[in-house]
PDB file of C-alpha atoms and ligand atoms in Angstrom:
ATOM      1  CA  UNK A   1      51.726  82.419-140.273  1.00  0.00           C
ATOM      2  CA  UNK A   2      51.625  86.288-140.622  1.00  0.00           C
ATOM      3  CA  UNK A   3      49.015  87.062-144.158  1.00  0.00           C
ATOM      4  CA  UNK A   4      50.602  89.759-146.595  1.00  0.00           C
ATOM      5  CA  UNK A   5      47.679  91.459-148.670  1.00  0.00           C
ATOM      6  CA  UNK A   6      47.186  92.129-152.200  1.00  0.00           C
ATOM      7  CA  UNK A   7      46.250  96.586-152.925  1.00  0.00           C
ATOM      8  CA  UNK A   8      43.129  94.033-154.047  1.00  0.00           C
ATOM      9  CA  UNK A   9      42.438  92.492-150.313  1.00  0.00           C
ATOM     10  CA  UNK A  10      43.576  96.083-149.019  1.00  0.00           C
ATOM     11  CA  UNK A  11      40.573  97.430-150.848  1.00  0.00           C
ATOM     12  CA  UNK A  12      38.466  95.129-149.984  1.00  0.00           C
ATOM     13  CA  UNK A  13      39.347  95.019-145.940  1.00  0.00           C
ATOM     14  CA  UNK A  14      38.975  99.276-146.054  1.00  0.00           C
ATOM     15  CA  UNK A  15      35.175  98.481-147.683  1.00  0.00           C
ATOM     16  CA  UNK A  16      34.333  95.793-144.571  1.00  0.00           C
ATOM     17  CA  UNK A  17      35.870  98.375-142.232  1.00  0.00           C
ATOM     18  CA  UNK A  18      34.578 101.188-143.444  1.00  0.00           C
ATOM     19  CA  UNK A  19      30.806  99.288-142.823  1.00  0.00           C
ATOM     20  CA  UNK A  20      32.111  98.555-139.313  1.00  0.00           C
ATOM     21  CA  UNK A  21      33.431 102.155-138.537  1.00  0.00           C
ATOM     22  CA  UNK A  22      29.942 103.474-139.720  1.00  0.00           C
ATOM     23  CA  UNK A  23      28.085 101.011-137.324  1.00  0.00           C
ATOM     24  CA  UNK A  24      30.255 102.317-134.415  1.00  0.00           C
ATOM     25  CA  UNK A  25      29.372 105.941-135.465  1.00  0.00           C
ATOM     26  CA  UNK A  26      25.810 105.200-135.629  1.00  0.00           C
ATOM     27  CA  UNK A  27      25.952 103.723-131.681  1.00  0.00           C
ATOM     28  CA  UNK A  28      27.699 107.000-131.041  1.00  0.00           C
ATOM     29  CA  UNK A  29      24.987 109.124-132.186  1.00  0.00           C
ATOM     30  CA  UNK A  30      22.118 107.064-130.609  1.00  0.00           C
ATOM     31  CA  UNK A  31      23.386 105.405-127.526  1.00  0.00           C
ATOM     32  CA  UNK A  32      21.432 106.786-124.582  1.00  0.00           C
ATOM     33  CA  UNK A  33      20.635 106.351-120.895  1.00  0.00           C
ATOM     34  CA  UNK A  34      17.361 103.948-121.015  1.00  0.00           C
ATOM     35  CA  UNK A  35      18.581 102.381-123.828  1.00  0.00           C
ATOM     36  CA  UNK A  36      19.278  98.171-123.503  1.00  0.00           C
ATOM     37  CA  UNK A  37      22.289  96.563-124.504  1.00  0.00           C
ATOM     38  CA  UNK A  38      20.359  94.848-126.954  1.00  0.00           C
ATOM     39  CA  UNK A  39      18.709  97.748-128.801  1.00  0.00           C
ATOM     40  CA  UNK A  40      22.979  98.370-129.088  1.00  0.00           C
ATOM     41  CA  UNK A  41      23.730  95.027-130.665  1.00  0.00           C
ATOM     42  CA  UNK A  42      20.001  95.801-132.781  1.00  0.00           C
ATOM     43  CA  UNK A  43      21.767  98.672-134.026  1.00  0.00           C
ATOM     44  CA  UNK A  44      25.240  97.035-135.300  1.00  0.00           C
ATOM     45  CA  UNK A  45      23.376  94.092-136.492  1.00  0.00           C
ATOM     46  CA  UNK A  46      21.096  96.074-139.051  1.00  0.00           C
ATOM     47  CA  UNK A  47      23.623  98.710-139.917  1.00  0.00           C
ATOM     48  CA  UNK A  48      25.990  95.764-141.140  1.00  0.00           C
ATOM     49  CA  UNK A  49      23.701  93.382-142.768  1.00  0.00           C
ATOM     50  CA  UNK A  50      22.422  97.260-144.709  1.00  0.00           C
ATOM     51  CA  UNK A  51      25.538  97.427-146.167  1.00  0.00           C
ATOM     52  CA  UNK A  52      25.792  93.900-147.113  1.00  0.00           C
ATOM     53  CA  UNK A  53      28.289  92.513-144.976  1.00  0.00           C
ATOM     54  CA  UNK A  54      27.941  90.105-142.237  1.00  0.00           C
ATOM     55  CA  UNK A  55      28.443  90.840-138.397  1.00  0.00           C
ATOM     56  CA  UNK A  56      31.886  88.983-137.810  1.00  0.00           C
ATOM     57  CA  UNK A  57      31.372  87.877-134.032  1.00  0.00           C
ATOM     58  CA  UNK A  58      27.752  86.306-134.708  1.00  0.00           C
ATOM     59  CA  UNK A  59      28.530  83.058-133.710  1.00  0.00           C
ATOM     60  CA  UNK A  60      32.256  82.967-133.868  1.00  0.00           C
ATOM     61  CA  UNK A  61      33.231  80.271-131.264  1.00  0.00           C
ATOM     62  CA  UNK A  62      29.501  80.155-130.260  1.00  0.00           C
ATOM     63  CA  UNK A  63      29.550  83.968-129.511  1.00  0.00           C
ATOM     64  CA  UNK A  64      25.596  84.665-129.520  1.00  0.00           C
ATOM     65  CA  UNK A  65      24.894  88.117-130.654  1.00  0.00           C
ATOM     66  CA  UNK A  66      26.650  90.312-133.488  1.00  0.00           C
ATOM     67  CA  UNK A  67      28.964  92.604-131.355  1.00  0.00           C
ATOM     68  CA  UNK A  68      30.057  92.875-127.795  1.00  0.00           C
ATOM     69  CA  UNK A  69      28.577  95.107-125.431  1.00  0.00           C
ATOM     70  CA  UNK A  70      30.724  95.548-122.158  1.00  0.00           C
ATOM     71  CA  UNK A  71      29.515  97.996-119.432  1.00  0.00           C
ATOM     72  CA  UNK A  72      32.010 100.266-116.917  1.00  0.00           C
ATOM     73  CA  UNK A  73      33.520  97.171-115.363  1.00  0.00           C
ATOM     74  CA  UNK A  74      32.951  94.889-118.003  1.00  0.00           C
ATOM     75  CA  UNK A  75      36.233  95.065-120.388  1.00  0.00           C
ATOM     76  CA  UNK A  76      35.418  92.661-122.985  1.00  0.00           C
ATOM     77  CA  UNK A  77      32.960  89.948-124.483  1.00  0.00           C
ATOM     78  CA  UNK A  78      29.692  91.466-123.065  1.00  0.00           C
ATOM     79  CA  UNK A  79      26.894  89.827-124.180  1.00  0.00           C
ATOM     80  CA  UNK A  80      24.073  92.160-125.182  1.00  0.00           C
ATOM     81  CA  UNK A  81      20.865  91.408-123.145  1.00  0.00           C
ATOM     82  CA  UNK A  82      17.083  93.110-123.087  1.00  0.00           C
ATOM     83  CA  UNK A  83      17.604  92.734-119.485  1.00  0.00           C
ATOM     84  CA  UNK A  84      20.684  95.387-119.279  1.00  0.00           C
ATOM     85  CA  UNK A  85      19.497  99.525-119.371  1.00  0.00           C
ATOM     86  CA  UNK A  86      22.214 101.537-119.581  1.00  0.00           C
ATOM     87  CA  UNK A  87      22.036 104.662-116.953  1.00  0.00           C
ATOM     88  CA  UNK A  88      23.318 108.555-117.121  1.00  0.00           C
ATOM     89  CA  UNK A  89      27.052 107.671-116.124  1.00  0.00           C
ATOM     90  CA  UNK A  90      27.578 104.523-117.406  1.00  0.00           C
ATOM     91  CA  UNK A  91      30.395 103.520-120.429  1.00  0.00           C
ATOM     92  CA  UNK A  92      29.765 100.948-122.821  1.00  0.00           C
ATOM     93  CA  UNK A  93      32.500  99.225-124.979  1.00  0.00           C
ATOM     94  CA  UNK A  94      31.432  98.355-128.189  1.00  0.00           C
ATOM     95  CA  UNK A  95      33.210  95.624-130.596  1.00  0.00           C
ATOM     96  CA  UNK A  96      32.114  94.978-133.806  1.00  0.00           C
ATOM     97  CA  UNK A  97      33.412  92.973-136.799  1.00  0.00           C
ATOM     98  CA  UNK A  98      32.224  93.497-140.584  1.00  0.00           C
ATOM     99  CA  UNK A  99      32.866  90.389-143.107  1.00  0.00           C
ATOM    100  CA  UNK A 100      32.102  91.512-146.918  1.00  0.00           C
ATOM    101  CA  UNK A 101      33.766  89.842-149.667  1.00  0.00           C
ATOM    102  CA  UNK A 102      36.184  87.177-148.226  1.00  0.00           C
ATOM    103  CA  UNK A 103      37.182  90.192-145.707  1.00  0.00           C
ATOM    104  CA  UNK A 104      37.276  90.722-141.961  1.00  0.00           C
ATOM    105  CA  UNK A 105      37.736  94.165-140.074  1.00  0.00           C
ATOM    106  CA  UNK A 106      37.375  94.750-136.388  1.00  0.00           C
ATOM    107  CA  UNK A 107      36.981  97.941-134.324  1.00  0.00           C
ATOM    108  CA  UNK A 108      35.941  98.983-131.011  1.00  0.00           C
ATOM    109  CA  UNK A 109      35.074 102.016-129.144  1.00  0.00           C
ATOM    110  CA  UNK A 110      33.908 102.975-125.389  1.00  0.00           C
ATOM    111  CA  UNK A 111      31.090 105.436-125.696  1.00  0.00           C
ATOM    112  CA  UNK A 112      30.021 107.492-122.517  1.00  0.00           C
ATOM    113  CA  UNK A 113      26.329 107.526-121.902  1.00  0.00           C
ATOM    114  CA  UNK A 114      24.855 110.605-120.891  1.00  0.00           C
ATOM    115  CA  UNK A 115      27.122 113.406-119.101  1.00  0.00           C
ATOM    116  CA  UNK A 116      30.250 110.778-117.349  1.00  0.00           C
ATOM    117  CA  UNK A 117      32.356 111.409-114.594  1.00  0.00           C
ATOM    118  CA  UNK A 118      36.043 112.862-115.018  1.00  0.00           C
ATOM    119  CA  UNK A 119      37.738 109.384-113.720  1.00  0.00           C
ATOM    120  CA  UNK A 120      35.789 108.090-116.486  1.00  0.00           C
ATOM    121  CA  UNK A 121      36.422 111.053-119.012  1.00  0.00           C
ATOM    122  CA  UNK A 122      40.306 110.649-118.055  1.00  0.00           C
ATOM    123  CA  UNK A 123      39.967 106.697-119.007  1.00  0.00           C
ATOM    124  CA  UNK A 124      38.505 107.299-122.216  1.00  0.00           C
ATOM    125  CA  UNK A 125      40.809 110.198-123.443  1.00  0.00           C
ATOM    126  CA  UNK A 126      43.886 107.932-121.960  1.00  0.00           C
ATOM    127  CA  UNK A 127      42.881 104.528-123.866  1.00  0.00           C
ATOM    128  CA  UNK A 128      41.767 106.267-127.199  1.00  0.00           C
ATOM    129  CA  UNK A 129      45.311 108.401-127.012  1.00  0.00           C
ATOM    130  CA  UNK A 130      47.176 105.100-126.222  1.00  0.00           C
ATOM    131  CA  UNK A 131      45.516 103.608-129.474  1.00  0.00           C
ATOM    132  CA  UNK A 132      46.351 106.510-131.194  1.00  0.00           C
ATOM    133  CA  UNK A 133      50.110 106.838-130.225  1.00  0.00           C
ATOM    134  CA  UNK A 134      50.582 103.401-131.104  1.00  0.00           C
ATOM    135  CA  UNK A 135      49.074 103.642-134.620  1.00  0.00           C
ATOM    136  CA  UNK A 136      51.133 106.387-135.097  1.00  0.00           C
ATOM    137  CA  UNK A 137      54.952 104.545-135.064  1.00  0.00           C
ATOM    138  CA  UNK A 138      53.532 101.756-137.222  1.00  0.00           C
ATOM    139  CA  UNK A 139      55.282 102.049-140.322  1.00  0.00           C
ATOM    140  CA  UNK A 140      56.969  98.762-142.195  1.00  0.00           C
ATOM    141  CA  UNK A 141      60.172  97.544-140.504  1.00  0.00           C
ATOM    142  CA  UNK A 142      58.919  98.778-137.318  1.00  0.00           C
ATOM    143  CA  UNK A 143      59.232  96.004-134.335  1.00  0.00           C
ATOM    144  CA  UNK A 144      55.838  95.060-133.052  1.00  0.00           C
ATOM    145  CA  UNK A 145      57.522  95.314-129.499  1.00  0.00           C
ATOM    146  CA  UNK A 146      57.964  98.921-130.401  1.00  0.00           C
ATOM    147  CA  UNK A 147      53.870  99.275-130.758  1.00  0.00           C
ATOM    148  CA  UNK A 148      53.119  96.651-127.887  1.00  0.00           C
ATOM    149  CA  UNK A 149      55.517  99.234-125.652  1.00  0.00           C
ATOM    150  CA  UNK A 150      54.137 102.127-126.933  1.00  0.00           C
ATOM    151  CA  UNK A 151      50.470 101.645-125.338  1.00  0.00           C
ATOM    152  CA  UNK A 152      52.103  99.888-122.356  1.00  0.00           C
ATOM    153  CA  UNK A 153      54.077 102.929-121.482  1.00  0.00           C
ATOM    154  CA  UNK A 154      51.419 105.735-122.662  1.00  0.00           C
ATOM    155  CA  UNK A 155      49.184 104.154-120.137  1.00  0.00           C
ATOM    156  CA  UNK A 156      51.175 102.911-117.222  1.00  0.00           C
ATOM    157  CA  UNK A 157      52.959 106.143-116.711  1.00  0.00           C
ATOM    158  CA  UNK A 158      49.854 107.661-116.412  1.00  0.00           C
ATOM    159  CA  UNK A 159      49.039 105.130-113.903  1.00  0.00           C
ATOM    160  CA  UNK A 160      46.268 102.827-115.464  1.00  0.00           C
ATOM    161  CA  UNK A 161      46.227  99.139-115.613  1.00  0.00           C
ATOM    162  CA  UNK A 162      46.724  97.268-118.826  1.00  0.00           C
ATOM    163  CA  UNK A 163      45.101  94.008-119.212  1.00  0.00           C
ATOM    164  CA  UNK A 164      47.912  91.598-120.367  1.00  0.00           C
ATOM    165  CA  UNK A 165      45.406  88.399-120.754  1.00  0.00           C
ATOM    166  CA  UNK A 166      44.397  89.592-124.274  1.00  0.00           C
ATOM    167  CA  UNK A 167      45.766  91.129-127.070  1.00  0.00           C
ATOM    168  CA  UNK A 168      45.355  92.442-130.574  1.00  0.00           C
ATOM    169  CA  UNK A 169      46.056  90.284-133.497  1.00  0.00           C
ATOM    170  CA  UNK A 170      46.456  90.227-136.988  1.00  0.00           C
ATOM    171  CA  UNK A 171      42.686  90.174-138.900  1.00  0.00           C
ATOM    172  CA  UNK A 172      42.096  89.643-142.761  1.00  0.00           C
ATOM    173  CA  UNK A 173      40.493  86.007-144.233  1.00  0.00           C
ATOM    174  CA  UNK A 174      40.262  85.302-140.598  1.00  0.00           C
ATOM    175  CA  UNK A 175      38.753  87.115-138.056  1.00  0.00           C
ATOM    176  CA  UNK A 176      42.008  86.049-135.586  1.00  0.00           C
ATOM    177  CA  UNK A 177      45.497  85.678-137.464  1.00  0.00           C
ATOM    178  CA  UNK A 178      48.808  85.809-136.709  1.00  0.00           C
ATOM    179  CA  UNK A 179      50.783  87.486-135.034  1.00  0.00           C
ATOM    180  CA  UNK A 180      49.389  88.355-131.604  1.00  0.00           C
ATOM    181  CA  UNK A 181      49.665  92.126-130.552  1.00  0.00           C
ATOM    182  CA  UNK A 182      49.969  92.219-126.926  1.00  0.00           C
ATOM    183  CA  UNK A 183      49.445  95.892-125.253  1.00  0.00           C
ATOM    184  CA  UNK A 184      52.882  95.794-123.509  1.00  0.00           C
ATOM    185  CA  UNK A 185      56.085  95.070-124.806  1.00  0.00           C
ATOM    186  CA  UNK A 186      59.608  95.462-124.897  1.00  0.00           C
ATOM    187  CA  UNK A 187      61.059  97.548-127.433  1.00  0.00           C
ATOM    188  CA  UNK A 188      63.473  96.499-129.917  1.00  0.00           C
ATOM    189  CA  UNK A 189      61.958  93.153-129.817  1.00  0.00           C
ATOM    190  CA  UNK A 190      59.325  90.963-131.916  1.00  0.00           C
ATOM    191  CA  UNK A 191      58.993  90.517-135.716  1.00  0.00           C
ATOM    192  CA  UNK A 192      58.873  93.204-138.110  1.00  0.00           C
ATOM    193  CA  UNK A 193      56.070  94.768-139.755  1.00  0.00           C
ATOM    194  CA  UNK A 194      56.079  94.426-143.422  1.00  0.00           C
ATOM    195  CA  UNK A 195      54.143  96.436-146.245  1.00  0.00           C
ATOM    196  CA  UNK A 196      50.889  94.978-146.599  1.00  0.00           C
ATOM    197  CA  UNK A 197      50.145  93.091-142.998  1.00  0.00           C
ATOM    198  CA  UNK A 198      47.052  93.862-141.807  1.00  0.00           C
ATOM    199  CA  UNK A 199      46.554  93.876-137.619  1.00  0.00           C
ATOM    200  CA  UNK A 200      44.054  95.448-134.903  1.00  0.00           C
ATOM    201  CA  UNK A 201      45.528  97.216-132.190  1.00  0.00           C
ATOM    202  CA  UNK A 202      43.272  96.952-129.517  1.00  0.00           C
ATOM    203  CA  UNK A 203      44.412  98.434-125.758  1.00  0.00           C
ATOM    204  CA  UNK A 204      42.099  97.701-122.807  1.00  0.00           C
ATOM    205  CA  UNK A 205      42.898  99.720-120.264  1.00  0.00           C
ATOM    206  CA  UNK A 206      41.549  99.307-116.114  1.00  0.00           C
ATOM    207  CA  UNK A 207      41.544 102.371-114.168  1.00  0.00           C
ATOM    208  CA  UNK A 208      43.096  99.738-111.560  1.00  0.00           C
ATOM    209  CA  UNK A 209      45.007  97.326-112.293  1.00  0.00           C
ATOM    210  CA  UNK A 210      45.764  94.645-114.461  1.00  0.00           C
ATOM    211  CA  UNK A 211      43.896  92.245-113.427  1.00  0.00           C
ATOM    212  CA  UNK A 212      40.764  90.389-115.086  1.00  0.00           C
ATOM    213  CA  UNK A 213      38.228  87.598-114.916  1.00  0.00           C
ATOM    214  CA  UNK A 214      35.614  85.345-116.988  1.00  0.00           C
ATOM    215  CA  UNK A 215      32.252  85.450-115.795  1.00  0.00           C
ATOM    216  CA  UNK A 216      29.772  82.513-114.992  1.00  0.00           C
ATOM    217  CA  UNK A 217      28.560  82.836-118.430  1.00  0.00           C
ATOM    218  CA  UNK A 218      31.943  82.118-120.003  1.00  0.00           C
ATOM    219  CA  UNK A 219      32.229  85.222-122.249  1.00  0.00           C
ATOM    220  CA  UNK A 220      32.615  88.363-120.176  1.00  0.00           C
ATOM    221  CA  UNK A 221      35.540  89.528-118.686  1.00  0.00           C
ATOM    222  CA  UNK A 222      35.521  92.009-115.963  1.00  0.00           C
ATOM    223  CA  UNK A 223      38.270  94.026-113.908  1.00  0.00           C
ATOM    224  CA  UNK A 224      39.482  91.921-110.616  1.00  0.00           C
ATOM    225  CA  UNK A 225      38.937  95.491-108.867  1.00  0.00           C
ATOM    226  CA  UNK A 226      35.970  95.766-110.131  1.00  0.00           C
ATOM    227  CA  UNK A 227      37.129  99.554-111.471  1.00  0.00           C
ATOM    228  CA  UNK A 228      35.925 100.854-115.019  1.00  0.00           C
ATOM    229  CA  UNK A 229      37.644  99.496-118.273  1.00  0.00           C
ATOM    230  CA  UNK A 230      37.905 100.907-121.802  1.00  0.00           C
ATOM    231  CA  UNK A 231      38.866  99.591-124.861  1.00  0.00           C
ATOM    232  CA  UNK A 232      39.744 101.342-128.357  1.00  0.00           C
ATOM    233  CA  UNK A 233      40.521  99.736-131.723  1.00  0.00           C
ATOM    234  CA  UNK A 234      41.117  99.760-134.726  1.00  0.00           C
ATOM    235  CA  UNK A 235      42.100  97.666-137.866  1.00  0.00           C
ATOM    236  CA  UNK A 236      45.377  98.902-139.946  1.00  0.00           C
ATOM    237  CA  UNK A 237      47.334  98.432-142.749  1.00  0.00           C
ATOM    238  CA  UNK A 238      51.185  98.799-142.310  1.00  0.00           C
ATOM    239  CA  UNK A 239      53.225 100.590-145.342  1.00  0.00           C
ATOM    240  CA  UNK A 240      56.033 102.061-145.914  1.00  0.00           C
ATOM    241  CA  UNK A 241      54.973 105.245-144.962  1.00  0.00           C
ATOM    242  CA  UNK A 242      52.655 104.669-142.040  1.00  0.00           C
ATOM    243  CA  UNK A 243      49.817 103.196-141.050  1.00  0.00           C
ATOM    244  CA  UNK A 244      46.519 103.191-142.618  1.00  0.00           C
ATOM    245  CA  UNK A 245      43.588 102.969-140.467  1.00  0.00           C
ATOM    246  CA  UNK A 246      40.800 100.935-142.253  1.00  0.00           C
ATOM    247  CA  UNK A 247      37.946 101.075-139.654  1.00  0.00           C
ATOM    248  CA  UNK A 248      37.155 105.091-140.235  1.00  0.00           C
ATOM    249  CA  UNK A 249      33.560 104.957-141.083  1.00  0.00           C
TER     250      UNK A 249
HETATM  251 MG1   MG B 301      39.977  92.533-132.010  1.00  0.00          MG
END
């Protein structure tokens, strides 16, 4: 069952996002080669529980640390270890979730670390574009195959591969609600978005191809081709008028 929120909710999922966003921002401004993916996560963690919400993923279906740290390869559901140091060249996808008064948000960004190279310049720009285009149709009455198509096409005529096996989703009292946003789609088709429904958009995008796998450890899922993966998102609020984003820091 698709949620409808109050201006009240609203308010209160813009607060828990705007606590995520400004986690995200502060990884952006320290994340450096030498760095662990657990200083990352160390990070999030304290910038969240600061601000007096709670990190979403901590232990949501077992999940062990408060965000997900996914390296070049790595497209979602990294776990953050002591054991990982991230190197001049590397990109890191970051996920967080912020819970703060009966509210979920969820956003995600891939940060380069250190100077990158252009293949993985190009895959950044591309996925945070594709994010970006699709943000921009949402608007109430709009057909959620319309945004599904919308990062399919931005990305696949640019000749990227867009991981099928997971999708956005709508996010509010619950982390996961309905409906499902997959990142390709046909257009024309799918429900409508109404005023006051409240979804991430969330496009992971392979350099090659679509395809994807779990790891051993039952969490991380990495490109078949073993090429670099990126992944933008954001939580938003459909209106009348547009979209509001409500994981801005
Ligand atoms: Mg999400």
């Amino acid at each position: 069952m698709i949620s409808v929120k109050s201006t009240a909710d609203l308010a209160k999922m813009r607060a828990s996002g705007k606590i995520a966003g400004g986690a995200l921002k502060l990884v952006g401004e320290k994340i450096k080669p030498g760095m662990t993916t657990m200083q990352v996560n160390n990070l999030v963690h304290d910038y969240i529980v600061k601000h007096g919400a709670k990190p979403s993923f901590l232990n949501y279906g077992g999940f062990p640390a408060s965000c997900c740290v996914s390296v070049n390869e790595e497209i979602i559901h990294g776990i953050p270890t002591s054991k990982r140091i991230l190197k001049e060249g590397d990109i890191v996808s970051v996920d967080v979730g912020a819970f703060k008064d009966g509210f979920h948000s969820d956003t995600c960004m891939t940060f380069p670390v250190g100077n990158i190279s252009e293949e993985a310049q190009k895959l950044l720009d591309v996925t945070q574009a594709s994010l970006y285009a699709a943000i921009d149709i949402v608007k109430a009455g709009v057909r959620l195959g319309d945004v599904s198509h919308t990062v399919q096409e931005y990305c696949e005529s640019r000749g990227y591969g867009v991981v099928k096996k997971y999708c956005g989703h709508g996010v509010g009292r619950q982390l996961h609600e309905d409906p499902e946003v997959p990142n390709y789609g046909v257009p024309g088709h799918g429900s409508r978005l109404v005023s006051g429904m409240t979804i991430a958009i969330e496009p992971m995008i392979n350099v090659k191809g679509e395809g994807c796998k779990v790891l051993g450890n039952g969490w991380t899922v990495v490109t078949t081709s073993g090429s670099l993966s990126a992944h933008f998102e954001h939580t938003v609020a459909v209106t009348s008028e547009g979209a509001v984003i409500l994981t801005l820091p």
